[in-house]
Tab-separated table of N, CA and C and ligand atoms in Angstrom:
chain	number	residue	atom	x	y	z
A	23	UNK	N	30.813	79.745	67.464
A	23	UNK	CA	29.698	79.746	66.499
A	23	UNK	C	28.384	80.070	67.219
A	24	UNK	N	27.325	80.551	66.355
A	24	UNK	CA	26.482	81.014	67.326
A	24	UNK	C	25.430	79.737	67.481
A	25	UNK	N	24.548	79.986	68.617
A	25	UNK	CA	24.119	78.640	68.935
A	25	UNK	C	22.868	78.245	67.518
A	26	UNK	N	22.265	79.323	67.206
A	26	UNK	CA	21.457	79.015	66.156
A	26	UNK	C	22.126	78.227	65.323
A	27	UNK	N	23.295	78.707	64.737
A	27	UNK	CA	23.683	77.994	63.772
A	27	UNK	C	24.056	76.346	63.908
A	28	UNK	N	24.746	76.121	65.490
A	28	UNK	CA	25.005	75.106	65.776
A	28	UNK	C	24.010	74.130	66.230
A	29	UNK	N	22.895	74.821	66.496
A	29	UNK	CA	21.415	73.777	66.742
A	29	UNK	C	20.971	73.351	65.450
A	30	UNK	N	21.297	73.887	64.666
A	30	UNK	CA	20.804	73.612	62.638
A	30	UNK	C	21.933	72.562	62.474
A	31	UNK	N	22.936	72.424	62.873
A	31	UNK	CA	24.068	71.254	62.072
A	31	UNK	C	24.119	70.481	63.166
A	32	UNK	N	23.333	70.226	64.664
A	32	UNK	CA	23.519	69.038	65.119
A	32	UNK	C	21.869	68.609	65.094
A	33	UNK	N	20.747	69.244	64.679
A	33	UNK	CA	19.522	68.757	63.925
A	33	UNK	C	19.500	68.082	62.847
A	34	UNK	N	20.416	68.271	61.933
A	34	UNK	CA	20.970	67.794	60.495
A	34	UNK	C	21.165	66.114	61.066
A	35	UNK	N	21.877	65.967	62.266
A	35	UNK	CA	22.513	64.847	62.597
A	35	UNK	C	20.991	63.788	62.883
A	36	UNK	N	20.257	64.662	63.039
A	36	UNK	CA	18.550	63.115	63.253
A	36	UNK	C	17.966	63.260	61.746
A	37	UNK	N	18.625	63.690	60.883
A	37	UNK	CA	17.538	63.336	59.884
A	37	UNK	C	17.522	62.335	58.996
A	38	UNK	N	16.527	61.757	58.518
A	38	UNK	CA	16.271	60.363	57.956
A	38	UNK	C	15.887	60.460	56.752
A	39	UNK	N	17.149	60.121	56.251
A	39	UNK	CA	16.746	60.352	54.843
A	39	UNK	C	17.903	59.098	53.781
A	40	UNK	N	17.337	57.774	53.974
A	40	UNK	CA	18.002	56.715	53.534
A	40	UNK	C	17.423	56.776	51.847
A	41	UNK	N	16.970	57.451	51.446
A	41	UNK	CA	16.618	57.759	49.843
A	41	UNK	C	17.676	58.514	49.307
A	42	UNK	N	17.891	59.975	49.560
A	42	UNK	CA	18.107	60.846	49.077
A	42	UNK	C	19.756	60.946	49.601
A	43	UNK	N	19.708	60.212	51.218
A	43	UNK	CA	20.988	60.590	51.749
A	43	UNK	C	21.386	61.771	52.055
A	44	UNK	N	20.617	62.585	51.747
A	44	UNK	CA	20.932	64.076	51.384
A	44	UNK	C	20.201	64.765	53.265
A	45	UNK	N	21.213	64.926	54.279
A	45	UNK	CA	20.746	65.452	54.874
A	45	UNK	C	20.733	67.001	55.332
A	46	UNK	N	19.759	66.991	56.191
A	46	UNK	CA	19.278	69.221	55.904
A	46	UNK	C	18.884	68.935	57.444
A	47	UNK	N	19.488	70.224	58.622
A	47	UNK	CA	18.768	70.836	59.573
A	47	UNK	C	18.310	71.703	59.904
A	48	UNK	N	17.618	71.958	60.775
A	48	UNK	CA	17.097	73.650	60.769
A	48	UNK	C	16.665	73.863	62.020
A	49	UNK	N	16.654	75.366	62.358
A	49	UNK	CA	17.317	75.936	63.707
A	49	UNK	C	15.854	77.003	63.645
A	50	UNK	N	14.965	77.109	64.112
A	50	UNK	CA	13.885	78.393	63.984
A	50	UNK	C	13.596	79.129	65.370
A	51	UNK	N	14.116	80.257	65.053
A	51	UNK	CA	14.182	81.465	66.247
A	51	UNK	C	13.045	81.797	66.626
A	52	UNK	N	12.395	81.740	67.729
A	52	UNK	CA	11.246	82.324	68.323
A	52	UNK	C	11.294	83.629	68.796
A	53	UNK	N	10.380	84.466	68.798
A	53	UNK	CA	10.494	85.692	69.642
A	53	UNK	C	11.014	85.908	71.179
A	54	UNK	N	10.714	84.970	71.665
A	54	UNK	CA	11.463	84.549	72.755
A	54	UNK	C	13.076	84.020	72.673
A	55	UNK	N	13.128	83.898	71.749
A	55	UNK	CA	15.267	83.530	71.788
A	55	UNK	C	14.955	81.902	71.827
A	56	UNK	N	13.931	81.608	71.668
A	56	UNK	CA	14.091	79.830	72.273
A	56	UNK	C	14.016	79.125	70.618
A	57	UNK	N	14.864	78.023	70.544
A	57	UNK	CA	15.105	77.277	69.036
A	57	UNK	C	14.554	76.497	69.312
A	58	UNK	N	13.580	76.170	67.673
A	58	UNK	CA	12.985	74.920	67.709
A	58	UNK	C	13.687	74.314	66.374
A	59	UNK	N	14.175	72.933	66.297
A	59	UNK	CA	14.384	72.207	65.253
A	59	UNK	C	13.904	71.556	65.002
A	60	UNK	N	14.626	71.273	63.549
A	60	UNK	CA	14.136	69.861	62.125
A	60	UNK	C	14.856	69.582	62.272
A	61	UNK	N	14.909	68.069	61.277
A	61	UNK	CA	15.284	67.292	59.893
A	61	UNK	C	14.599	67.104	58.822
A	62	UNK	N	15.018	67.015	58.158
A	62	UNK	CA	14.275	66.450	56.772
A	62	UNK	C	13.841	64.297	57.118
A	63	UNK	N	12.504	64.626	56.890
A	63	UNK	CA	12.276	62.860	57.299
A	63	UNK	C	11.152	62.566	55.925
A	64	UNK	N	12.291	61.429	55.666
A	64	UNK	CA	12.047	60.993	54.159
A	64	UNK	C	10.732	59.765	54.375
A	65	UNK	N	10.201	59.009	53.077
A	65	UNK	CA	9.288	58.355	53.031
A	65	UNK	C	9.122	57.751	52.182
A	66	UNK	N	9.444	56.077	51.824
A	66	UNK	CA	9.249	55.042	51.030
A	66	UNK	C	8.182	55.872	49.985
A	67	UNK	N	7.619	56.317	49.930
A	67	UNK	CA	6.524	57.068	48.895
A	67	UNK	C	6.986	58.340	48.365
A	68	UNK	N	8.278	58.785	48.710
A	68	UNK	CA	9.116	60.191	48.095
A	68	UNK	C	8.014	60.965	48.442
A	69	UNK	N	6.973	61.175	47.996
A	69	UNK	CA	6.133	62.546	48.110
A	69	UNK	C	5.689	63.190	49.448
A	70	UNK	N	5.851	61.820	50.181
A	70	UNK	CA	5.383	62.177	51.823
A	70	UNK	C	6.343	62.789	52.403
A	71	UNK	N	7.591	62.796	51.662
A	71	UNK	CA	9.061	63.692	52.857
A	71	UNK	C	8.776	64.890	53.025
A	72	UNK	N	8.977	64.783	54.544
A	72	UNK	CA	8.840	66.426	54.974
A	72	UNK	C	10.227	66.712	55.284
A	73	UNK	N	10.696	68.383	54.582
A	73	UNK	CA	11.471	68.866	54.665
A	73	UNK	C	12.389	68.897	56.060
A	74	UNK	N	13.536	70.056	56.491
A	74	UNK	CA	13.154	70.684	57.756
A	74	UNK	C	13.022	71.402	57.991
A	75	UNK	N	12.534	72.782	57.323
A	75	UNK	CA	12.204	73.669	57.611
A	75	UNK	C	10.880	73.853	58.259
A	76	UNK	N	10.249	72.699	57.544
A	76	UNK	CA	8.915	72.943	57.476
A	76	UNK	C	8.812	71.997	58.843
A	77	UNK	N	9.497	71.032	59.045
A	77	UNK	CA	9.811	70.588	60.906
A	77	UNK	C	9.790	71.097	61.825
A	78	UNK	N	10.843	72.147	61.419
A	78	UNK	CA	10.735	73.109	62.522
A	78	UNK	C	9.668	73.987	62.795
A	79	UNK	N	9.368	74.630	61.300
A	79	UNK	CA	7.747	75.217	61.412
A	79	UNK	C	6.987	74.452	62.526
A	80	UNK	N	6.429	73.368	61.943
A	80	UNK	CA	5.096	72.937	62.427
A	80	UNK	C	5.770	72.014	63.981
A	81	UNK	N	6.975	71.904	64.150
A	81	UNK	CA	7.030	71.735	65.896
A	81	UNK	C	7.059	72.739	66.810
A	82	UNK	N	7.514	73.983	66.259
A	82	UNK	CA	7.394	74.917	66.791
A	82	UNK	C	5.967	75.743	67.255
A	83	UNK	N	5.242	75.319	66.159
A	83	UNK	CA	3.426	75.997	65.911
A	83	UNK	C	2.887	75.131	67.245
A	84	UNK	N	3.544	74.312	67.013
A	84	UNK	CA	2.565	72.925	67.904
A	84	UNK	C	3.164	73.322	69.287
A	85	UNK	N	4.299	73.606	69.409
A	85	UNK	CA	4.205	73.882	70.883
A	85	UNK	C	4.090	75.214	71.933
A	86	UNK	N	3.140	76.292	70.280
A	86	UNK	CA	2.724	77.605	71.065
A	86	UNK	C	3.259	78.822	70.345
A	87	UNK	N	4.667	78.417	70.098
A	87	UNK	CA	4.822	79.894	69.004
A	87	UNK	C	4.622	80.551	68.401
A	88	UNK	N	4.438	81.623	67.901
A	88	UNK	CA	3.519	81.897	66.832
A	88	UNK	C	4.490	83.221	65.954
A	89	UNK	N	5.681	83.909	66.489
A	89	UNK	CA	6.366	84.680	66.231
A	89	UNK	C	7.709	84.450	66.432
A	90	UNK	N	8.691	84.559	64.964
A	90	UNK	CA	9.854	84.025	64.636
A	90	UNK	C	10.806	85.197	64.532
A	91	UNK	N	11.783	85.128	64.572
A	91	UNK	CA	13.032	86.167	64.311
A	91	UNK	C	13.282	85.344	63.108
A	92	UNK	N	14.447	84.513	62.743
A	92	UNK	CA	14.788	84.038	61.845
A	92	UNK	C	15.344	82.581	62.060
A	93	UNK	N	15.925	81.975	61.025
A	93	UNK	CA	15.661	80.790	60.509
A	93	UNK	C	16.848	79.943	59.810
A	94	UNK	N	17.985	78.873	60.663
A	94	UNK	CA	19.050	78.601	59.967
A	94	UNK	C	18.906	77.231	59.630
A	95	UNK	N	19.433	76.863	58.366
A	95	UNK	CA	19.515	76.157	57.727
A	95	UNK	C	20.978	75.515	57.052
A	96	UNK	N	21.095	74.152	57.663
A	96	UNK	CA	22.568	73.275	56.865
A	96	UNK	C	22.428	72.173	56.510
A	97	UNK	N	22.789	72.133	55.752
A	97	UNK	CA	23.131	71.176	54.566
A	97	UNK	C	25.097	71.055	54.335
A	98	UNK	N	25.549	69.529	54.040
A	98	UNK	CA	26.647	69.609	53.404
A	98	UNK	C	27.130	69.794	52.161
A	99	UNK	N	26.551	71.087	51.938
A	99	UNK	CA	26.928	71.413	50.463
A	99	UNK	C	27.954	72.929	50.001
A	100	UNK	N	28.616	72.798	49.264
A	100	UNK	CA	30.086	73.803	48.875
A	100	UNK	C	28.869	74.977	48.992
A	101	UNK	N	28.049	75.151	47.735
A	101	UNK	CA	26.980	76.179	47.666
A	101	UNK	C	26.016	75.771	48.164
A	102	UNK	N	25.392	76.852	49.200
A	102	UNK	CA	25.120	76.747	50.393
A	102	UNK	C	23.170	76.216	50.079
A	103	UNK	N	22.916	75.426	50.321
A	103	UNK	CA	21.097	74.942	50.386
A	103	UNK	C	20.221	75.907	50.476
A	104	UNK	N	19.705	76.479	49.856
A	104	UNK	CA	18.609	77.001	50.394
A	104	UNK	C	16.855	76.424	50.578
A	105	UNK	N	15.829	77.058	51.244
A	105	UNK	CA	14.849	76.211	51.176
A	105	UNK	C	13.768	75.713	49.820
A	106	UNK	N	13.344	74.964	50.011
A	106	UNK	CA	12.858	74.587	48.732
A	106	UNK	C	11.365	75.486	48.583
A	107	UNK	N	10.853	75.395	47.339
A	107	UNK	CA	9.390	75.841	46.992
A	107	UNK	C	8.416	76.013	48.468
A	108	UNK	N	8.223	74.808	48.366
A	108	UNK	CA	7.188	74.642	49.398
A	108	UNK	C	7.257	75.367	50.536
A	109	UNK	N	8.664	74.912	51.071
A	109	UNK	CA	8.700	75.484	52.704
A	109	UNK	C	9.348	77.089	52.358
A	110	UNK	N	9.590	77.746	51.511
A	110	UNK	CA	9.358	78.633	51.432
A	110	UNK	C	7.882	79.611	51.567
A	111	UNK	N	6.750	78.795	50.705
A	111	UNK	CA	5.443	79.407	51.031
A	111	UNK	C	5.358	78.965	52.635
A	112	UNK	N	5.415	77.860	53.005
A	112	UNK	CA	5.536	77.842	54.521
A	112	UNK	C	5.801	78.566	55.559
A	113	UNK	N	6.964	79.016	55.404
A	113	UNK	CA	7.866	79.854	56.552
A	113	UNK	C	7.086	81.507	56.295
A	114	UNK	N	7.397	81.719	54.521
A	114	UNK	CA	6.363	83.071	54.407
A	114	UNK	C	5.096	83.249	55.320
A	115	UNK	N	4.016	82.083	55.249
A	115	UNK	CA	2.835	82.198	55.533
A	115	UNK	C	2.788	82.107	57.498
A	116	UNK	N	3.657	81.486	58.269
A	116	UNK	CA	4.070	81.550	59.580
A	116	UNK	C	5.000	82.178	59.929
A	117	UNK	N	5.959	82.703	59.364
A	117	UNK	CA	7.182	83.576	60.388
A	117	UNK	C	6.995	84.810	58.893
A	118	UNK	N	6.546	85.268	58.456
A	118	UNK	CA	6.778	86.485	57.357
A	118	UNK	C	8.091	86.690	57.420
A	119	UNK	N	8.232	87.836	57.117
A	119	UNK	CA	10.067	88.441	56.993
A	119	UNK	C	11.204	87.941	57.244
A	120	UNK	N	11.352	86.895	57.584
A	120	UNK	CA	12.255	86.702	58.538
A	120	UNK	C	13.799	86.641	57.680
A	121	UNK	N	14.684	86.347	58.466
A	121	UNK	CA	16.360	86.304	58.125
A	121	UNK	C	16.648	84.857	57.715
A	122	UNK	N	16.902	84.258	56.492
A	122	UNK	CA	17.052	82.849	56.710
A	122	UNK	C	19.015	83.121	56.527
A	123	UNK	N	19.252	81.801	57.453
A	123	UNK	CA	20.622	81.925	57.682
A	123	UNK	C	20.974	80.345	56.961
A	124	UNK	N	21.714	80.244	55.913
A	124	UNK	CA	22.141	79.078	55.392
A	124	UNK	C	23.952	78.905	56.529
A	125	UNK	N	24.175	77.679	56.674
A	125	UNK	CA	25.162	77.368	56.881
A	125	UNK	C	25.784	75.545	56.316
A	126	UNK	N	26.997	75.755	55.999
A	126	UNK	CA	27.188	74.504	55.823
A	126	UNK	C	28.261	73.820	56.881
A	127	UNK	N	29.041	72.454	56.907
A	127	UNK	CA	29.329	72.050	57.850
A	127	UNK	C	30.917	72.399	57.857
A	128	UNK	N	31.451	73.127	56.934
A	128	UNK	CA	32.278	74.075	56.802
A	128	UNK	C	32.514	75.390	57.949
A	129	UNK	N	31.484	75.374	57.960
A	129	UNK	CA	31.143	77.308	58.799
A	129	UNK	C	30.840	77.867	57.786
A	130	UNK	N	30.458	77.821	56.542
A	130	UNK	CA	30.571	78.525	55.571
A	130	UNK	C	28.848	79.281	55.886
A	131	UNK	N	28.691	80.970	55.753
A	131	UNK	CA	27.427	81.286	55.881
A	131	UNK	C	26.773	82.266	55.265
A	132	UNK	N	25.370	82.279	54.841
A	132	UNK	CA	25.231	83.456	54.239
A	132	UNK	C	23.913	84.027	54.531
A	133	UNK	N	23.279	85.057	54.615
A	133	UNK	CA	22.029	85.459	55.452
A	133	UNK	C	21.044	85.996	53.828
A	134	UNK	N	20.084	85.658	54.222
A	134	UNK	CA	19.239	86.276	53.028
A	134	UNK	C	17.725	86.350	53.694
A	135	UNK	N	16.858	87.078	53.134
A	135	UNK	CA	15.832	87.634	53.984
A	135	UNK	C	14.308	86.496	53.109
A	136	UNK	N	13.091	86.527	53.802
A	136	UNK	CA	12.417	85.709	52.727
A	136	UNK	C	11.483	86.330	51.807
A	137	UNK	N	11.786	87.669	52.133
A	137	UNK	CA	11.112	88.425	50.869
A	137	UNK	C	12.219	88.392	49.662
A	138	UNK	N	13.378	87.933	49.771
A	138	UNK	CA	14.252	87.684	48.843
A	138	UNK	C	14.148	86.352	47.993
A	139	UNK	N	13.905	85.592	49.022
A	139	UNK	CA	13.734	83.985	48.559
A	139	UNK	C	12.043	83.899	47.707
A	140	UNK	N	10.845	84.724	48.001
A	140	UNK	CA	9.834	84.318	47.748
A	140	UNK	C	9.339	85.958	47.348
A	141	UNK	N	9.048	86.613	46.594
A	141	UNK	CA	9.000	87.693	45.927
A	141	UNK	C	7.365	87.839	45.790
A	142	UNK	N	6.910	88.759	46.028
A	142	UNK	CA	5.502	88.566	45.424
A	142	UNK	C	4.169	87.470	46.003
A	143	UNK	N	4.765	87.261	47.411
A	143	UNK	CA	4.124	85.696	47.467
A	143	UNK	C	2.727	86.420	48.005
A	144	UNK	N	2.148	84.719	47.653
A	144	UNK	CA	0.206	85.129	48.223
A	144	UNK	C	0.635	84.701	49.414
A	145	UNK	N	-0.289	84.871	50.227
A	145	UNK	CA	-0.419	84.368	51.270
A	145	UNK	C	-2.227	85.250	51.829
A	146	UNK	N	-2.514	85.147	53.434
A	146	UNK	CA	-3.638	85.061	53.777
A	146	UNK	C	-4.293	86.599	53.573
A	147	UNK	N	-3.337	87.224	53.113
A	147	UNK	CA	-3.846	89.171	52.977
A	147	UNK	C	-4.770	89.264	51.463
A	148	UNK	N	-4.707	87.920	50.309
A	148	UNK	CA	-5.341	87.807	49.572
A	148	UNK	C	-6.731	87.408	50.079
A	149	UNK	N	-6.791	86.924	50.808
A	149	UNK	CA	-7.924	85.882	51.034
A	149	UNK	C	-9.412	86.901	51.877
A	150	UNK	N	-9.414	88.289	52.190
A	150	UNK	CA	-10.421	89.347	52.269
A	150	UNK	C	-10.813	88.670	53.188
B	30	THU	N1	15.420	69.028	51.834
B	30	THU	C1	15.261	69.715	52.996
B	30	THU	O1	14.991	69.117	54.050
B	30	THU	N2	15.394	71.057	52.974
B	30	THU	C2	15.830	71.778	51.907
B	30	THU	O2	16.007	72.977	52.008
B	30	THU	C3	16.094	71.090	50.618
B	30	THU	C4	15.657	69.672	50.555
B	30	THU	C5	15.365	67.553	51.873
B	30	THU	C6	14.170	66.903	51.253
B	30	THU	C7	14.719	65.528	50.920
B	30	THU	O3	14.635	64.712	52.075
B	30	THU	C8	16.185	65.774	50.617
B	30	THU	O4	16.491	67.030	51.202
B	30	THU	C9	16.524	65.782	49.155
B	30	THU	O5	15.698	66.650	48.456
């Protein structure tokens, strides 16, 4: 398996999510080949949970990156997770184009791009 994928399903394994139970990892490719991961980390207040996509985003930002290849994502689910609303404008607005790679703990996988996932999106080319 390739290591991206396998850094996304043993990231899955730290995430905290005693609400939802529902755990998600994520694997984010740097231009450099180097992975940074998530979990999804939940919060007695539901609204404060941060995803992991958006984990990986902002650990990755924080420790210098600034340019992504693409982006895997697992969840234990038959049909495969994809990212939610939010960290979709997220990942758009820091890694643009990229390849998001869903996997589940199956091997099961499927690649989709994020101009697929987010169509039309604003981001900072509005902002003049
Ligand atoms: N979640 C993620 O971490 N990523 C996704 O792509 C979908 C949802 C998390 C948020 C929450 O902790 C739990 O999954 C249930 O929504």
């Amino acid at each position: 398996m390739e290591p991206i994928l396998t850094a996304a399903i043993e990231a899955r394994e730290h995430a905290f999510a005693p609400f939802s139970k529902f755990k998600v990892g994520a694997a984010l490719e740097d231009d450099f080949g180097r992975l940074h991961t998530g979990c999804n980390v939940e919060n007695a207040s539901y609204g404060l949970t941060v995803c992991a996509e958006r984990v990986a985003v902002f650990k990755a930002i924080s420790e210098g990156a600034r340019r992504f290849r693409r982006i895997a994502v697992c969840a234990d689910t038959e049909s495969l997770t994809p990212p939610c609303g939010a960290c979709r404008q997220i990942l758009w607005e820091f890694c643009g184009d990229i390849e998001v790679v869903l996997v589940n703990l199956a091997g099961k996988t499927e690649s989709i791009r994020m101009s697929q996932l987010l169509p039309r999106a604003f981001d900072a080319s509005f902002l003049g």
